[in-house]
Amino acid sequence: QVQQVESGGGSVQAGGSLRLSCEVSGISFNGNCMGWFRQAPGREREGVASIYTSYTGRGTTDYADSVKGRFTISQDYAKNTVYLQMNSLRPEDTGMYYCAARTGPSWLACRAVPANFGPWGQGTQVTVSS
C-alpha cells in the first residue's frame, strides 16, 4: 500500500521557480524508485524525473531531456518526502504534477515511464505564465 500527497504547486511567471513536495507512506525509499510526472490538458502523462535509492540509501537520479538542468529531484528520509525543485520555468512546464512509486518489474531502470508507476494521487497544479 503506497500513498502519497503532492503539494507546492502554484502560479509563477516564466523564469521563476517552484518546489514540489510529495509526502510518501507505505513504502521504503531503499530499493525503490520514485518519480515525478506531469500532464498538460489534452496530452498524456509524461515522465519528468526519477530517483532510485539503493538499499544502502544512495540515490541516483534521471531526468527528461526537457527539464534536464532546470529541475532537481531529491528526497528527505526524515520527512518521508520526495521533492522536485523546478527552476527557470517555462509556459510549457504547465500541467498537473504527480509523484508515484514504481510498480513495474524491479529489473526496469528507474526512469519515469508512467505505465510503470502508481498509484496516482490528486496531483498539484503548476501554471507558468509568459
PDB file of C-alpha atoms in Angstrom:
ATOM      1  CA  GLN A   1       0.000   0.000   0.000  1.00  0.00           C
ATOM      2  CA  VAL A   2       1.628   3.178  -1.239  1.00  0.00           C
ATOM      3  CA  GLN A   3       0.171   6.585  -0.572  1.00  0.00           C
ATOM      4  CA  GLN A   4       1.484   9.978  -1.493  1.00  0.00           C
ATOM      5  CA  VAL A   5       0.317  13.555  -1.213  1.00  0.00           C
ATOM      6  CA  GLU A   6       1.652  16.201  -3.570  1.00  0.00           C
ATOM      7  CA  SER A   7       1.865  19.858  -2.681  1.00  0.00           C
ATOM      8  CA  GLY A   8       3.722  23.021  -3.568  1.00  0.00           C
ATOM      9  CA  GLY A   9       2.188  23.841  -6.918  1.00  0.00           C
ATOM     10  CA  GLY A  10       1.021  27.278  -7.876  1.00  0.00           C
ATOM     11  CA  SER A  11       1.217  30.012 -10.452  1.00  0.00           C
ATOM     12  CA  VAL A  12       4.513  31.546 -11.421  1.00  0.00           C
ATOM     13  CA  GLN A  13       5.887  33.700 -14.202  1.00  0.00           C
ATOM     14  CA  ALA A  14       8.273  32.286 -16.772  1.00  0.00           C
ATOM     15  CA  GLY A  15      11.758  32.109 -15.355  1.00  0.00           C
ATOM     16  CA  GLY A  16      10.504  31.594 -11.835  1.00  0.00           C
ATOM     17  CA  SER A  17      10.852  28.652  -9.504  1.00  0.00           C
ATOM     18  CA  LEU A  18       8.692  26.275  -7.514  1.00  0.00           C
ATOM     19  CA  ARG A  19       9.441  23.365  -5.222  1.00  0.00           C
ATOM     20  CA  LEU A  20       7.010  20.496  -5.195  1.00  0.00           C
ATOM     21  CA  SER A  21       6.753  18.102  -2.279  1.00  0.00           C
ATOM     22  CA  CYS A  22       5.477  14.542  -2.132  1.00  0.00           C
ATOM     23  CA  GLU A  23       4.863  13.011   1.273  1.00  0.00           C
ATOM     24  CA  VAL A  24       5.122   9.250   0.919  1.00  0.00           C
ATOM     25  CA  SER A  25       3.837   6.436   3.102  1.00  0.00           C
ATOM     26  CA  GLY A  26       3.591   2.691   2.740  1.00  0.00           C
ATOM     27  CA  ILE A  27       6.939   2.232   1.062  1.00  0.00           C
ATOM     28  CA  SER A  28      10.592   2.455   1.917  1.00  0.00           C
ATOM     29  CA  PHE A  29      12.806   4.572  -0.287  1.00  0.00           C
ATOM     30  CA  ASN A  30      15.524   1.933  -0.072  1.00  0.00           C
ATOM     31  CA  GLY A  31      15.465  -0.379  -3.043  1.00  0.00           C
ATOM     32  CA  ASN A  32      12.713   1.583  -4.745  1.00  0.00           C
ATOM     33  CA  CYS A  33      12.211   4.139  -7.462  1.00  0.00           C
ATOM     34  CA  MET A  34      10.175   7.314  -7.107  1.00  0.00           C
ATOM     35  CA  GLY A  35       9.157   9.532  -9.962  1.00  0.00           C
ATOM     36  CA  TRP A  36       7.600  12.854 -10.820  1.00  0.00           C
ATOM     37  CA  PHE A  37       5.218  13.163 -13.745  1.00  0.00           C
ATOM     38  CA  ARG A  38       3.089  15.829 -15.326  1.00  0.00           C
ATOM     39  CA  GLN A  39       0.079  16.021 -17.553  1.00  0.00           C
ATOM     40  CA  ALA A  40      -0.950  19.003 -19.607  1.00  0.00           C
ATOM     41  CA  PRO A  41      -4.513  19.394 -20.933  1.00  0.00           C
ATOM     42  CA  GLY A  42      -5.029  17.219 -23.981  1.00  0.00           C
ATOM     43  CA  ARG A  43      -1.758  15.389 -23.507  1.00  0.00           C
ATOM     44  CA  GLU A  44      -0.746  12.100 -21.976  1.00  0.00           C
ATOM     45  CA  ARG A  45       1.019  11.895 -18.664  1.00  0.00           C
ATOM     46  CA  GLU A  46       4.756  12.204 -19.161  1.00  0.00           C
ATOM     47  CA  GLY A  47       7.748  11.456 -17.014  1.00  0.00           C
ATOM     48  CA  VAL A  48       9.711  14.341 -15.571  1.00  0.00           C
ATOM     49  CA  ALA A  49      12.261  12.934 -13.154  1.00  0.00           C
ATOM     50  CA  SER A  50      13.008   9.863 -11.088  1.00  0.00           C
ATOM     51  CA  ILE A  51      15.202   8.850  -8.208  1.00  0.00           C
ATOM     52  CA  TYR A  52      16.354   5.372  -7.318  1.00  0.00           C
ATOM     53  CA  THR A  53      17.515   4.706  -3.788  1.00  0.00           C
ATOM     54  CA  SER A  54      19.855   1.813  -3.182  1.00  0.00           C
ATOM     55  CA  TYR A  55      19.460  -0.492  -0.209  1.00  0.00           C
ATOM     56  CA  THR A  56      22.228   1.481   1.435  1.00  0.00           C
ATOM     57  CA  GLY A  57      20.424   4.762   0.901  1.00  0.00           C
ATOM     58  CA  ARG A  58      22.301   6.119  -2.099  1.00  0.00           C
ATOM     59  CA  GLY A  59      20.201   7.989  -4.615  1.00  0.00           C
ATOM     60  CA  THR A  60      20.575   8.008  -8.378  1.00  0.00           C
ATOM     61  CA  THR A  61      18.559  10.447 -10.463  1.00  0.00           C
ATOM     62  CA  ASP A  62      17.304  10.648 -14.019  1.00  0.00           C
ATOM     63  CA  TYR A  63      15.568  13.445 -15.901  1.00  0.00           C
ATOM     64  CA  ALA A  64      13.584  14.003 -19.027  1.00  0.00           C
ATOM     65  CA  ASP A  65      15.572  15.915 -21.615  1.00  0.00           C
ATOM     66  CA  SER A  66      13.067  18.754 -21.497  1.00  0.00           C
ATOM     67  CA  VAL A  67      13.803  19.502 -17.836  1.00  0.00           C
ATOM     68  CA  LYS A  68      17.416  18.453 -17.504  1.00  0.00           C
ATOM     69  CA  GLY A  69      19.471  21.222 -15.984  1.00  0.00           C
ATOM     70  CA  ARG A  70      16.394  23.032 -14.703  1.00  0.00           C
ATOM     71  CA  PHE A  71      14.701  20.525 -12.382  1.00  0.00           C
ATOM     72  CA  THR A  72      16.177  18.595  -9.485  1.00  0.00           C
ATOM     73  CA  ILE A  73      14.626  15.613  -7.735  1.00  0.00           C
ATOM     74  CA  SER A  74      15.662  14.853  -4.183  1.00  0.00           C
ATOM     75  CA  GLN A  75      14.367  13.216  -1.030  1.00  0.00           C
ATOM     76  CA  ASP A  76      14.360  13.648   2.710  1.00  0.00           C
ATOM     77  CA  TYR A  77      14.301  10.418   4.683  1.00  0.00           C
ATOM     78  CA  ALA A  78      13.363  12.081   7.944  1.00  0.00           C
ATOM     79  CA  LYS A  79      10.290  13.650   6.381  1.00  0.00           C
ATOM     80  CA  ASN A  80       9.462  10.732   4.065  1.00  0.00           C
ATOM     81  CA  THR A  81       9.250  13.290   1.311  1.00  0.00           C
ATOM     82  CA  VAL A  82      10.370  13.494  -2.305  1.00  0.00           C
ATOM     83  CA  TYR A  83      10.947  16.937  -3.777  1.00  0.00           C
ATOM     84  CA  LEU A  84      11.049  18.425  -7.220  1.00  0.00           C
ATOM     85  CA  GLN A  85      12.861  21.736  -7.397  1.00  0.00           C
ATOM     86  CA  MET A  86      11.851  23.484 -10.594  1.00  0.00           C
ATOM     87  CA  ASN A  87      13.877  26.439 -11.808  1.00  0.00           C
ATOM     88  CA  SER A  88      13.777  28.510 -14.979  1.00  0.00           C
ATOM     89  CA  LEU A  89      10.176  27.521 -15.502  1.00  0.00           C
ATOM     90  CA  ARG A  90       8.632  27.831 -18.933  1.00  0.00           C
ATOM     91  CA  PRO A  91       4.995  28.021 -20.039  1.00  0.00           C
ATOM     92  CA  GLU A  92       5.314  24.531 -21.495  1.00  0.00           C
ATOM     93  CA  ASP A  93       6.009  23.246 -17.980  1.00  0.00           C
ATOM     94  CA  THR A  94       2.390  23.976 -17.119  1.00  0.00           C
ATOM     95  CA  GLY A  95       0.408  20.951 -16.031  1.00  0.00           C
ATOM     96  CA  MET A  96      -0.753  18.768 -13.199  1.00  0.00           C
ATOM     97  CA  TYR A  97       2.226  17.245 -11.439  1.00  0.00           C
ATOM     98  CA  TYR A  98       2.142  13.838  -9.789  1.00  0.00           C
ATOM     99  CA  CYS A  99       4.548  11.726  -7.839  1.00  0.00           C
ATOM    100  CA  ALA A 100       4.398   7.956  -7.662  1.00  0.00           C
ATOM    101  CA  ALA A 101       6.406   4.859  -6.878  1.00  0.00           C
ATOM    102  CA  ARG A 102       7.481   2.377  -9.489  1.00  0.00           C
ATOM    103  CA  THR A 103       5.257  -0.691  -9.603  1.00  0.00           C
ATOM    104  CA  GLY A 104       6.683  -2.386 -12.674  1.00  0.00           C
ATOM    105  CA  PRO A 105       9.292  -5.132 -12.754  1.00  0.00           C
ATOM    106  CA  SER A 106      12.235  -4.455 -10.499  1.00  0.00           C
ATOM    107  CA  TRP A 107      14.663  -5.073 -13.332  1.00  0.00           C
ATOM    108  CA  LEU A 108      13.458  -1.973 -15.128  1.00  0.00           C
ATOM    109  CA  ALA A 109      15.671   1.055 -14.981  1.00  0.00           C
ATOM    110  CA  CYS A 110      14.443   3.788 -12.693  1.00  0.00           C
ATOM    111  CA  ARG A 111      13.071   6.009 -15.403  1.00  0.00           C
ATOM    112  CA  ALA A 112       9.853   7.963 -15.246  1.00  0.00           C
ATOM    113  CA  VAL A 113       7.713   5.826 -17.520  1.00  0.00           C
ATOM    114  CA  PRO A 114       4.078   6.364 -16.435  1.00  0.00           C
ATOM    115  CA  ALA A 115       2.971   2.789 -17.148  1.00  0.00           C
ATOM    116  CA  ASN A 116       5.422   1.507 -14.552  1.00  0.00           C
ATOM    117  CA  PHE A 117       4.331   3.781 -11.721  1.00  0.00           C
ATOM    118  CA  GLY A 118       1.370   4.221  -9.422  1.00  0.00           C
ATOM    119  CA  PRO A 119      -0.977   4.653  -7.786  1.00  0.00           C
ATOM    120  CA  TRP A 120      -1.802   8.196  -8.785  1.00  0.00           C
ATOM    121  CA  GLY A 121      -2.800  10.803  -6.269  1.00  0.00           C
ATOM    122  CA  GLN A 122      -4.556  14.107  -6.674  1.00  0.00           C
ATOM    123  CA  GLY A 123      -1.517  15.908  -8.033  1.00  0.00           C
ATOM    124  CA  THR A 124      -0.602  19.548  -7.682  1.00  0.00           C
ATOM    125  CA  GLN A 125      -1.185  22.145 -10.365  1.00  0.00           C
ATOM    126  CA  VAL A 126       1.679  24.145 -11.821  1.00  0.00           C
ATOM    127  CA  THR A 127       0.888  27.088 -14.049  1.00  0.00           C
ATOM    128  CA  VAL A 128       3.627  29.087 -15.729  1.00  0.00           C
ATOM    129  CA  SER A 129       2.676  32.305 -17.449  1.00  0.00           C
ATOM    130  CA  SER A 130       4.672  34.067 -20.132  1.00  0.00           C
TER     131      SER A 130
END
